[in-house]
Short mmCIF file of C-alpha atoms in Angstrom, two decimals:
data_model
loop_
_atom_site.label_atom_id
_atom_site.label_comp_id
_atom_site.label_asym_id
_atom_site.label_seq_id
_atom_site.Cartn_x
_atom_site.Cartn_y
_atom_site.Cartn_z
CA MET L 232 0.00 0.00 0.05
CA SER L 233 1.41 3.42 -0.94
CA ARG L 234 1.36 6.36 1.41
CA PHE L 235 -1.35 7.95 -0.64
CA GLU L 236 -3.71 4.96 -0.22
CA ALA L 237 -2.96 4.99 3.56
CA LEU L 238 -3.89 8.59 3.88
CA SER L 239 -7.10 9.46 5.69
CA VAL L 240 -8.89 12.56 4.61
CA PRO L 241 -9.82 14.75 7.65
CA ASN L 242 -13.17 16.32 8.40
CA VAL L 243 -13.19 19.96 8.46
CA ASP L 244 -16.35 22.15 8.82
CA SER L 245 -17.41 23.81 5.73
CA LEU L 246 -14.70 22.14 3.57
CA ARG L 247 -14.79 19.15 1.28
CA ILE L 248 -11.49 17.55 0.66
CA GLU L 249 -11.08 15.20 -2.35
CA LEU L 250 -7.83 13.35 -2.66
CA HIS L 251 -7.29 11.74 -6.11
CA PRO L 252 -4.15 9.75 -5.75
CA PRO L 253 -1.40 10.13 -6.77
CA GLN L 254 -1.36 13.60 -8.06
CA ARG L 255 -4.41 15.64 -7.20
CA LEU L 256 -6.01 17.24 -4.20
CA LYS L 257 -9.26 19.47 -4.56
CA LEU L 258 -10.54 21.63 -1.80
CA ASP L 259 -14.12 22.85 -2.02
CA GLY L 260 -15.67 25.31 0.41
CA ARG L 261 -14.19 27.53 3.12
CA ILE L 262 -11.49 27.36 5.72
CA THR L 263 -12.13 29.98 8.49
CA SER L 264 -11.50 27.99 11.73
CA GLN L 265 -9.42 29.64 14.54
CA GLU L 266 -6.63 27.10 14.21
CA PRO L 267 -6.77 25.39 10.71
CA GLY L 268 -3.22 24.08 11.03
CA LYS L 269 -4.23 21.65 13.84
CA VAL L 270 -5.95 19.45 11.29
CA LEU L 271 -5.06 20.53 7.88
CA GLY L 272 -1.34 21.19 8.55
CA GLY L 273 -0.69 17.62 9.37
CA PHE L 274 -2.69 16.34 6.37
CA PHE L 275 -1.02 18.59 3.95
CA ARG L 276 2.31 17.47 5.23
CA GLN L 277 1.29 13.85 4.83
CA VAL L 278 0.26 14.53 1.24
CA HIS L 279 3.64 16.28 0.57
CA ASP L 280 5.59 13.28 2.19
CA ALA L 281 3.52 10.93 0.05
CA ALA L 282 4.26 12.82 -3.19
CA ILE L 283 8.05 12.77 -2.33
CA GLU L 284 7.93 9.05 -1.70
CA ALA L 285 6.01 8.50 -4.92
CA LYS L 286 8.71 10.30 -6.74
CA LEU L 287 6.12 12.58 -8.49
CA THR L 288 7.34 15.37 -10.78
CA ALA L 289 4.16 17.42 -10.20
CA PHE L 290 1.18 17.48 -7.85
CA GLU L 291 -1.98 19.55 -8.53
CA LEU L 292 -3.80 21.42 -5.70
CA ASP L 293 -7.13 22.45 -7.15
CA VAL L 294 -8.67 25.33 -5.30
CA THR L 295 -11.18 26.41 -7.95
CA GLU L 296 -14.02 25.81 -5.54
CA LEU L 297 -12.26 27.19 -2.46
CA LYS L 298 -14.45 30.20 -1.88
CA PHE L 299 -12.65 31.82 1.08
CA VAL L 300 -9.98 31.23 3.55
CA ASN L 301 -8.75 33.40 6.58
CA SER L 302 -5.24 34.54 7.00
CA SER L 303 -4.25 31.66 9.25
CA SER L 304 -5.21 29.38 6.50
CA ILE L 305 -2.96 31.13 3.95
CA ARG L 306 -0.10 30.08 6.10
CA LEU L 307 -1.00 26.52 5.47
CA PHE L 308 -0.33 26.95 1.71
CA LEU L 309 2.80 29.03 2.49
CA ASP L 310 4.09 26.10 4.56
CA TRP L 311 3.48 23.59 1.77
CA ALA L 312 5.09 25.96 -0.73
CA GLY L 313 8.17 26.03 1.69
CA TRP L 314 8.39 22.13 1.90
CA VAL L 315 8.34 21.91 -1.81
CA LYS L 316 10.98 24.57 -2.17
CA ALA L 317 13.20 22.87 0.41
CA ASN L 318 13.23 19.64 -1.77
CA MET L 319 14.37 21.52 -4.79
CA PRO L 320 15.92 20.67 -7.27
CA ASN L 321 14.53 17.15 -6.35
CA GLY L 322 11.10 16.55 -5.47
CA TYR L 323 7.94 17.72 -7.34
CA LYS L 324 6.41 20.96 -8.55
CA LEU L 325 3.28 22.18 -6.85
CA ARG L 326 0.64 23.39 -9.30
CA ILE L 327 -2.07 25.39 -7.77
CA LEU L 328 -5.23 25.50 -10.04
CA THR L 329 -7.06 28.71 -9.22
CA THR L 330 -10.09 30.60 -10.37
CA ARG L 331 -10.81 34.21 -11.14
CA LYS L 332 -14.17 33.95 -9.45
CA PHE L 333 -12.68 34.48 -5.99
CA THR L 334 -10.44 37.49 -6.16
CA TRP L 335 -8.35 36.69 -3.01
CA GLN L 336 -6.97 33.72 -4.91
CA LYS L 337 -4.95 35.73 -7.29
CA THR L 338 -3.24 37.90 -4.74
CA SER L 339 -2.67 35.36 -2.05
CA PHE L 340 -1.32 32.52 -4.27
CA VAL L 341 0.73 34.74 -6.51
CA ALA L 342 2.45 36.23 -3.47
CA ILE L 343 3.07 32.69 -2.12
CA THR L 344 4.41 31.69 -5.47
CA SER L 345 6.86 34.66 -5.40
CA LEU L 346 8.40 33.18 -2.11
CA ALA L 347 8.84 29.72 -3.74
CA ALA L 348 9.82 30.42 -7.32
CA GLY L 349 10.43 27.26 -9.36
CA ALA L 350 8.80 25.20 -6.77
CA VAL L 351 5.11 26.33 -7.07
CA GLU L 352 3.24 27.42 -10.15
CA VAL L 353 -0.15 29.11 -10.23
CA GLN L 354 -2.48 28.19 -12.94
CA VAL L 355 -5.90 29.92 -13.73
CA ALA L 356 -8.60 27.54 -14.77
CA ASP L 357 -11.04 30.01 -16.37
CA MET H 83 -5.84 46.84 -6.36
CA ALA H 84 -5.79 50.39 -5.51
CA ASN H 85 -5.30 51.51 -2.01
CA THR H 86 -6.59 54.80 -0.60
CA ASN H 87 -6.73 56.52 2.72
CA GLN H 88 -9.42 59.03 2.37
CA GLY H 89 -10.10 59.57 6.02
CA SER H 90 -12.93 58.70 8.27
CA LEU H 91 -16.71 58.84 7.22
CA ALA H 92 -19.15 59.78 9.92
CA PRO H 93 -19.91 56.63 11.72
CA THR H 94 -23.17 58.22 13.07
CA ASN H 95 -24.95 57.41 9.83
CA PRO H 96 -24.23 53.67 9.29
CA LEU H 97 -25.74 51.45 6.73
CA VAL H 98 -25.17 48.54 8.90
CA ALA H 99 -24.61 48.43 12.66
CA MET H 100 -24.41 45.18 14.70
CA ARG H 101 -23.55 44.35 18.33
CA PHE H 102 -22.81 40.91 19.44
CA ARG H 103 -20.77 38.87 21.85
CA PRO H 104 -17.11 38.23 20.86
CA ALA H 105 -17.53 34.59 19.80
CA TRP H 106 -15.70 32.96 16.83
CA THR H 107 -18.73 31.04 15.96
CA TYR H 108 -20.49 34.27 14.80
CA ILE H 109 -17.85 35.25 12.34
CA ASP H 110 -18.96 33.16 9.30
CA GLY H 111 -22.51 34.34 9.56
CA ILE H 112 -21.60 37.94 9.94
CA ARG H 113 -19.08 37.91 7.20
CA ASP H 114 -21.64 36.16 4.84
CA PHE H 115 -24.14 38.89 5.65
CA GLY H 116 -21.54 41.65 5.00
CA GLU H 117 -20.89 39.96 1.65
CA PHE H 118 -24.49 39.71 0.68
CA PHE H 119 -25.07 43.40 1.82
CA CYS H 120 -22.14 44.70 -0.27
CA ARG H 121 -23.01 42.59 -3.25
CA THR H 122 -26.59 43.84 -3.33
CA THR H 123 -25.90 47.43 -2.38
CA PHE H 124 -22.85 48.35 -4.42
CA ALA H 125 -22.53 48.12 -8.18
CA GLU H 126 -18.64 47.79 -7.87
CA SER H 127 -17.91 44.06 -8.46
CA ASP H 128 -14.94 43.68 -6.03
CA VAL H 129 -16.48 45.37 -3.02
CA ALA H 130 -18.15 42.26 -1.67
CA ASP H 131 -14.98 40.16 -1.94
CA ARG H 132 -13.00 42.88 -0.22
CA ALA H 133 -15.65 43.14 2.54
CA CYS H 134 -15.28 39.41 3.26
CA ILE H 135 -11.59 39.83 3.88
CA VAL H 136 -11.99 42.99 5.99
CA ILE H 137 -14.84 41.63 8.08
CA GLN H 138 -13.18 38.18 8.66
CA GLU H 139 -9.81 39.66 9.77
CA THR H 140 -11.13 42.61 11.83
CA LEU H 141 -13.53 40.21 13.63
CA GLU H 142 -10.99 37.53 14.15
CA ASN H 143 -8.52 40.10 15.70
CA ALA H 144 -11.21 41.73 17.87
CA ILE H 145 -12.35 38.29 19.17
CA LYS H 146 -9.00 36.88 19.79
CA TYR H 147 -7.87 39.91 21.78
CA SER H 148 -11.06 41.10 23.47
CA SER H 149 -10.91 41.47 27.14
CA PRO H 150 -12.51 38.44 28.91
CA GLU H 151 -15.18 40.31 30.68
CA PRO H 152 -18.69 38.85 30.99
CA ASP H 153 -20.39 41.89 29.50
CA SER H 154 -17.82 42.22 26.61
CA GLU H 155 -19.32 42.91 23.27
CA LEU H 156 -18.27 44.02 19.69
CA GLU H 157 -19.89 46.53 17.44
CA LEU H 158 -19.46 46.43 13.69
CA VAL H 159 -20.57 49.32 11.70
CA ILE H 160 -20.50 49.70 7.82
CA CYS H 161 -20.66 53.19 6.43
CA ALA H 162 -20.40 54.39 2.70
CA SER H 163 -20.16 57.66 0.85
CA PRO H 164 -20.45 57.80 -3.01
CA HIS H 165 -16.84 56.75 -3.36
CA HIS H 166 -15.72 55.20 -0.15
CA ILE H 167 -16.57 52.47 2.28
CA GLU H 168 -15.57 52.21 5.93
CA PHE H 169 -15.80 49.22 8.29
CA SER H 170 -15.23 49.77 11.90
CA VAL H 171 -15.18 47.31 14.87
CA THR H 172 -15.38 48.70 18.34
CA SER H 173 -14.05 46.35 21.08
CA LYS H 174 -12.52 46.41 24.60
CA PRO H 175 -9.17 44.73 23.97
CA ASN H 176 -6.62 43.31 26.49
CA HIS H 177 -3.82 45.75 27.15
CA ALA H 178 -1.00 43.58 25.99
CA HIS H 179 -2.62 43.28 22.61
CA LEU H 180 -3.38 46.92 22.31
CA GLN H 181 0.20 48.09 22.28
CA SER H 182 1.36 45.29 19.83
CA LEU H 183 -1.59 46.40 17.57
CA LYS H 184 -0.48 50.04 17.67
CA ASP H 185 3.14 49.07 16.86
CA GLU H 186 1.99 46.73 13.95
CA LEU H 187 -0.15 49.43 12.51
CA GLU H 188 2.69 51.98 12.77
CA ARG H 189 4.95 49.65 10.98
CA LEU H 190 2.47 48.79 8.15
CA ARG H 191 1.67 52.52 7.61
CA MET H 192 5.30 53.10 6.35
CA VAL H 193 5.24 50.29 3.83
CA ASP H 194 3.43 49.73 0.46
CA PRO H 195 0.52 47.25 1.01
CA GLU H 196 1.87 44.55 -1.41
CA GLN H 197 5.35 44.89 -0.02
CA ALA H 198 4.01 44.68 3.54
CA PHE H 199 2.03 41.47 2.67
CA ILE H 200 5.01 39.77 1.14
CA ALA H 201 7.06 40.74 4.09
CA ALA H 202 4.41 39.29 6.51
CA LEU H 203 4.46 36.16 4.47
CA GLU H 204 8.27 35.95 4.62
CA ARG H 205 8.13 36.44 8.37
CA ALA H 206 5.52 33.66 8.72
CA GLN H 207 7.84 31.39 6.74
CA ARG H 208 10.86 32.21 8.88
CA GLU H 209 8.94 31.79 12.23
CA PRO H 210 6.82 28.63 11.67
CA GLU H 211 5.98 28.31 15.24
CA ALA H 212 4.97 32.00 15.84
CA SER H 213 1.58 33.38 15.22
CA ALA H 214 1.11 34.19 11.45
CA ARG H 215 -0.01 37.86 12.02
CA LEU H 216 -0.86 38.12 8.44
CA GLY H 217 -4.26 39.49 8.90
CA LEU H 218 -3.54 43.28 9.01
CA ALA H 219 -1.30 43.19 5.99
CA ARG H 220 -3.88 41.14 4.14
CA MET H 221 -6.64 43.59 4.78
CA ARG H 222 -4.53 46.53 3.32
CA TYR H 223 -3.41 44.48 0.33
CA GLU H 224 -6.30 42.31 -0.60
CA GLY H 225 -9.02 44.48 1.10
CA GLY H 226 -7.70 47.69 -0.51
CA VAL H 227 -8.22 49.60 2.81
CA GLU H 228 -6.07 51.72 5.11
CA LEU H 229 -6.29 51.00 8.81
CA LYS H 230 -6.45 53.13 11.87
CA LEU H 231 -7.21 52.94 15.57
CA SER H 232 -8.96 55.48 17.73
CA ASP H 233 -10.27 55.63 21.24
CA ALA H 234 -13.99 54.93 22.00
CA PRO H 235 -15.94 55.54 25.14
CA ASP H 236 -15.59 53.19 28.26
CA GLY H 237 -12.01 52.13 27.58
CA ARG H 238 -12.88 50.73 24.21
CA ILE H 239 -11.16 51.22 20.85
CA ARG H 240 -12.47 51.51 17.37
CA PHE H 241 -10.52 49.80 14.62
CA THR H 242 -11.40 51.30 11.24
CA ALA H 243 -10.62 49.91 7.70
CA ALA H 244 -11.56 52.51 4.93
CA GLY H 245 -11.08 52.25 1.22
CA ARG H 246 -12.51 53.18 -2.10
CA LEU H 247 -15.81 51.82 -3.30
#
């Protein structure tokens, strides 16, 4: 059993998490809890570790249905970008699939990408 | 995203005014109402999205750092003029937080909103165990508002975020 298959998707209020092993994670809803890292931080790290173990060259994080996040949640994506950057030039590239529908996505993810150049790429779906 | 600091509007003529207990569980509902209100009241397409960010982050800060008194409450007021919108939250903060909030606002005032947001992200990356403290920089950059703090009656403070419509 691969690490991806062993992963258990956490329950988070107002968020649907779809893991499509081995290369895609989709987030649908909102992340506005007081300490989102308590549950999601560990899960994102497990996904990252599984992607490294599977020797992926790219992993897609689909946030096109992620309507809103608070600033504490932005840090979760920042941390993930940092892990990917720390593995460069080995490891995988994190592709974040965004949408123009939610204006915060452009500013937040572009800013995160600027701190992890070469490791993270933002794509716009629409 | 343009950023303006056009001074304060008269909070005596609010479009929306709400008073409530400082509880995290209320934030989603109040933010969603603020989004609905801005989407249906203003023609400008990005106001509702910016309102979500400003309401979320101001209420989070006010609730996290409110004085733990039994009669503690928050007041959210939304005002608008033909070209500007203002969100203000009045609360009774704990003293330790008040000084750090003043210091942070003073630091932010001297830096371009985008640069300040990037700097806040860099700080969060450097200090993974520390509190993220991204909210104020995010409000200025993504919310397109300038921030200020003023005294309110009974030892309370009024935190105001004002920007263009």
